[in-house]
C-alpha positions as a printed NumPy array, in Angstrom:
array([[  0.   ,   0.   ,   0.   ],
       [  1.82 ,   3.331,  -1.065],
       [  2.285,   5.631,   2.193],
       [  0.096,   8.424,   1.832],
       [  2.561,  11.273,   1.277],
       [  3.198,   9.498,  -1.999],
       [ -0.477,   9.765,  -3.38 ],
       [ -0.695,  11.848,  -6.379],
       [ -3.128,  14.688,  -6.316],
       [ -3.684,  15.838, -10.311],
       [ -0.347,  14.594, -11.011],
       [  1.448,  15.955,  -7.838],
       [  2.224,  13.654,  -4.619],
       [  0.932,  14.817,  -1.433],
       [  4.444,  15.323,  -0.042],
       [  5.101,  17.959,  -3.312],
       [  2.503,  20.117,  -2.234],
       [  3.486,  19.972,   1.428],
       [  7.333,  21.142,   0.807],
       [  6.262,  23.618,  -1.735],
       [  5.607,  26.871,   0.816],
       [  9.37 ,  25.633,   2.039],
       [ 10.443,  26.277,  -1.337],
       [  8.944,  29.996,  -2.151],
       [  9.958,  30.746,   1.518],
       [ 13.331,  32.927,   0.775],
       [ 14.369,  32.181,   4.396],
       [ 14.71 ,  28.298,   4.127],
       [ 18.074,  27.519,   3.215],
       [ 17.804,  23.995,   2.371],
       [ 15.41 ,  21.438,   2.615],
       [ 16.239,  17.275,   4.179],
       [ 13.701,  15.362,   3.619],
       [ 13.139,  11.855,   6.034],
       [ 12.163,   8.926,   3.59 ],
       [ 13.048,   5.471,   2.788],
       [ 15.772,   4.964,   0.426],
       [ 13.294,   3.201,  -1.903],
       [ 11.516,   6.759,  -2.67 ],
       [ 14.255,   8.645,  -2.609],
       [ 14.336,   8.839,  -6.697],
       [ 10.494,   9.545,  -6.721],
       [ 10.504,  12.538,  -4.284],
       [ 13.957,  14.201,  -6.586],
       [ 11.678,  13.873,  -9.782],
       [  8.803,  15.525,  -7.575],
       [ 10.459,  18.568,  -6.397],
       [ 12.187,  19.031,  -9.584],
       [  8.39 ,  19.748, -11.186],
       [  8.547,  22.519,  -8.51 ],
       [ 12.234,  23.441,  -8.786],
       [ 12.741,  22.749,  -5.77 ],
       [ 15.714,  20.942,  -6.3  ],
       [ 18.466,  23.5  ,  -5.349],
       [ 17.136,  23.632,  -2.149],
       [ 16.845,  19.864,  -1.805],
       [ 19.463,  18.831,   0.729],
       [ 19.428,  15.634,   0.859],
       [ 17.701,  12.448,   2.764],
       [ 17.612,  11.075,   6.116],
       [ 17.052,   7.454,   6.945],
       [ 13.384,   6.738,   9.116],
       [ 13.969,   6.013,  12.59 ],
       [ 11.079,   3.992,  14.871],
       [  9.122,   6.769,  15.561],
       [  8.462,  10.21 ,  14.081],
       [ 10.87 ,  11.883,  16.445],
       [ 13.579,   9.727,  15.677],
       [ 13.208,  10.44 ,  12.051],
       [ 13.514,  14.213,  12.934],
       [ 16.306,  13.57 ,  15.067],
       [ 18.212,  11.032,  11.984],
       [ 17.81 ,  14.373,  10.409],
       [ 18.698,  16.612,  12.868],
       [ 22.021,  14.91 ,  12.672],
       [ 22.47 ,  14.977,   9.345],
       [ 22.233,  18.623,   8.849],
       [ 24.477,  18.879,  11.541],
       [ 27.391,  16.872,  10.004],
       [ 26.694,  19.577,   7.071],
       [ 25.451,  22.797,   8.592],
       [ 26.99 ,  22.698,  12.157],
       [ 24.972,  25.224,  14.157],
       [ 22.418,  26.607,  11.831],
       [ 20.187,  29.145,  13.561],
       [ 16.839,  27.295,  13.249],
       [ 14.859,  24.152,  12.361],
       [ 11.685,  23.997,  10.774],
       [ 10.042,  20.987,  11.316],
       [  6.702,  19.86 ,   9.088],
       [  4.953,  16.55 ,   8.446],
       [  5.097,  15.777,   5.07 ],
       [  0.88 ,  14.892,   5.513],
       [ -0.22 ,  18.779,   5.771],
       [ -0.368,  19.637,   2.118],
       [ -1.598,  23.302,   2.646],
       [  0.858,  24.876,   4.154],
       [  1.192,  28.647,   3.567],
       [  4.273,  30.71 ,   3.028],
       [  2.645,  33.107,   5.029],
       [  2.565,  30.753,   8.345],
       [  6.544,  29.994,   7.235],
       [  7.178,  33.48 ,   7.709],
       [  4.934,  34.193,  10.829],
       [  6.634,  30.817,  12.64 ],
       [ 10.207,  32.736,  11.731],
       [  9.082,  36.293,  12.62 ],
       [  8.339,  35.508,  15.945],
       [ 10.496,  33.36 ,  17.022],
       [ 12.873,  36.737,  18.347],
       [ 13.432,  36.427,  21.7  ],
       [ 12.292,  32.381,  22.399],
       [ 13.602,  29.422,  21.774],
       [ 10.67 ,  27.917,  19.947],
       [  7.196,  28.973,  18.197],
       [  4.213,  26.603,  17.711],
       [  0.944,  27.288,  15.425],
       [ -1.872,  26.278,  17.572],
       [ -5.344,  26.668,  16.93 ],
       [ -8.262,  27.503,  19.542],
       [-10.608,  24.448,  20.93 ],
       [-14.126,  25.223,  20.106],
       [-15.707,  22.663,  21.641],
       [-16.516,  22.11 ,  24.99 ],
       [-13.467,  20.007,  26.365],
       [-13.844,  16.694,  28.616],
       [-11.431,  14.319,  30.642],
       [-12.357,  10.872,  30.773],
       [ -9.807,   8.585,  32.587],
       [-11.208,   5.357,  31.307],
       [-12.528,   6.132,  28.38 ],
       [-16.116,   5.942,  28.888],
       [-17.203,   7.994,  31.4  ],
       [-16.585,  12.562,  32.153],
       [-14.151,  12.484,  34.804],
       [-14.3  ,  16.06 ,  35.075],
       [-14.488,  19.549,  32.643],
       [-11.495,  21.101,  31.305],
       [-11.267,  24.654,  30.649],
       [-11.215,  24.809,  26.632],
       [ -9.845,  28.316,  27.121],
       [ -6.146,  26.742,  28.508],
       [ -6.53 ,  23.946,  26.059],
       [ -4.746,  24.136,  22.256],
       [ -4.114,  22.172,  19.168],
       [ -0.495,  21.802,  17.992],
       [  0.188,  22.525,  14.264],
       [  3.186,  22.232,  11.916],
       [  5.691,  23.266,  11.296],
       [  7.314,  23.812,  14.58 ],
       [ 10.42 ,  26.402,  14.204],
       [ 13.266,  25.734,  17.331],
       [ 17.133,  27.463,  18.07 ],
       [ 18.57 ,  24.3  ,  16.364],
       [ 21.623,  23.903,  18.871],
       [ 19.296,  23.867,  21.637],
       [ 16.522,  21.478,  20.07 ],
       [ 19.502,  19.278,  18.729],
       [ 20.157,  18.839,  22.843],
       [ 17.02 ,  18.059,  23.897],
       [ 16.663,  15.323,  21.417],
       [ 20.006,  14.085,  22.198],
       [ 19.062,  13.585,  25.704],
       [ 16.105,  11.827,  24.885],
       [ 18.564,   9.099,  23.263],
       [ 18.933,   7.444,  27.012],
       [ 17.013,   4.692,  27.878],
       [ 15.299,   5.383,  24.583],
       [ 12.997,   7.773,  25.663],
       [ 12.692,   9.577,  22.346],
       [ 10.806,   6.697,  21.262],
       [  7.957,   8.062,  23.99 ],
       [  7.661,  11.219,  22.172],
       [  4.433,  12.028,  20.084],
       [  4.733,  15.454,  18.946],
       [  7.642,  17.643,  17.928],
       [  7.472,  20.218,  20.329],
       [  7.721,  18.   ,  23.269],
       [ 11.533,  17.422,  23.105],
       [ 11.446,  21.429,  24.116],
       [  9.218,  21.294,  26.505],
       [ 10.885,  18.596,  28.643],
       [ 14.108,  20.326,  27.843],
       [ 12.449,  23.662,  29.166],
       [ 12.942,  25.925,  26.17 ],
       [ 10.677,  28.509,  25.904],
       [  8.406,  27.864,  23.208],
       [  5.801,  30.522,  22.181],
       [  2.375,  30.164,  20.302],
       [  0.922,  31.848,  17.353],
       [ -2.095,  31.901,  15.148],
       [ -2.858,  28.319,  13.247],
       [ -4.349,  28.121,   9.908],
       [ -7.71 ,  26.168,   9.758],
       [ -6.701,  25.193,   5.9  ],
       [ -3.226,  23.535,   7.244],
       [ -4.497,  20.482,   8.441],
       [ -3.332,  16.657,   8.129],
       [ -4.418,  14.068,   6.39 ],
       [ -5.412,  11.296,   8.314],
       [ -8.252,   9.7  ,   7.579],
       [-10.159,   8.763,   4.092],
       [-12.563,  12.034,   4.613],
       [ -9.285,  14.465,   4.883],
       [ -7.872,  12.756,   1.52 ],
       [-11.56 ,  13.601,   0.266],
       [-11.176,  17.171,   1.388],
       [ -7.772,  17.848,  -0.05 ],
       [ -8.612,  16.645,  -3.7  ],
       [-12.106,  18.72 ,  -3.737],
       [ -9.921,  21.712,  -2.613],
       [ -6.939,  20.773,  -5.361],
       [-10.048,  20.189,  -8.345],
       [-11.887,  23.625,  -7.57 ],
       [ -8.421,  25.607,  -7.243],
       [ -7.587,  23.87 , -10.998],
       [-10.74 ,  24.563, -11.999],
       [-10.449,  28.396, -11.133],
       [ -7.364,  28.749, -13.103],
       [ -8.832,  27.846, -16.152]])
C-alpha cells in the first residue's frame, strides 16, 4: 500500500505540495527530507516539477518513531550545517501549508527558543480517565491544538533530542514540540491556519482533492 505522502493529487504527490511553501519561503536555506531509500528517486523527480531541487538537501534514513526520524535528520544537517540558527520541522501529511505561516513561525520566534501554530478548541473540552465515562471539565480556554511546522534554536533542540537518546525515551515522544518542553525551552504560540491540516483519515484525503479540483478549476 503506497504511504500516503506518496499519493498523487492531479499529477502531484501529497508530499510535493506539502514542501512547496518551504520552497517559495526565501528564508529556508535547504530542505532534508526523512524517507526510505526506496523513494528517494520519486521525491527528486517531484520537487524538480517545482524546482525545488536547489534547495533539496538531501535524505535522512526513518527512525522507529516520528521523532527519531527528525532527530536522523537533525544529525544529518548537523554533520553539514553545524549550528544553523533554526529548524523547521513539518509533516510531510499537511499539504496546505502557507508561506505566510513559514514566515509568521520565523518572525516571531525573536526572543524564544521555539514557536508553535496552535489553533483555539471550540468545543466544549472533557477528561475521561477510562474512556467511557466525564471524569471532570477542562477549561477549553487553557486547552490548544499543535500545528506544523514547529520552528526551534537548532543547537538547543539538537540537545534536547540528544538527551532523549537514554534509555530510549525519544521513542515516547508524540509530537515535535515536546523534546522542548521537557528540555524547558521557551516555546511561544501563534495563530494556526484552519486550511493547514493533516491528512489522516479517508474524509481528509476527500477534502484535499475537492480543494486541489476547484483551485484547478479556477485557473482555467
Amino acid at each position: 500500500m503506497r504511504p500516503k505522502q506518496y499519493i498523487e493529487i492531479e499529477g502531484r504527490s501529497i508530499l510535493s505540495y506539502s514542501v512547496e511553501a518551504l520552497l517559495q519561503s526565501k528564508w529556508i536555506r535547504a530542505v532534508q527530507v526523512v524517507a526510505a531509500p526506496p523513494w528517494h528517486t520519486y521525491i527528486t523527480q517531484q520537487l524538480n516539477m517545482l524546482d525545488g531541487l536547489s534547495k533539496l538537501n538531501g535524505f535522512s534514513l526513518p527512525g522507529r518513531n516520528r521523532q527519531e526520524s527528525i532527530f536522523h535528520a537533525l544529525q544529518d544537517c548537523h554533520m553539514q550545517f553545524g549550528e544553523a540558527d533554526a529548524v523547521l520541522i513539518h509533516d510531510a501529511a499537511r499539504p496546505l501549508l502557507s508561506v505566510d505561516l513559514v514566515n509568521r513561525c520565523i518572525d516571531a520566534l525573536d526572543g524564544y527558543d521555539g514557536v508553535l501554530p496552535v489553533l483555539k478548541m471550540r468545543d466544549t473540552m472533557y477528561l475521561s480517565k477510562d474512556g467511557k465515562s466525564v471524569s471532570m471539565l477542562l477549561n477549553r480556554e487553557e486547552i490548544f491544538a499543535g500545528q506544523a511546522p514547529e520552528l526551534f534554536l537548532y543547537g538547543k533542540y539538537y540537545s534536547a533530542n540528544q538527551r532523549l537518546l537514554k534509555n530510549d525515551n525519544i521513542l515516547h515522544i508524540n509530537g515535535s514540540t515536546e523534546p522542548a518542553i521537557l528540555a524547558d525551552m521557551d516555546v511561544t504560540m501563534i495563530p494556526g491556519d484552519e486550511t493547514n491540516f493533516k491528512i489522516t483519515t479517508d474524509a481528509d484525503l476527500r477534502r484535499f482533492e475537492k480543494i486541489c479540483s476547484d483551485h484547478r478549476r479556477a485557473d482555467k
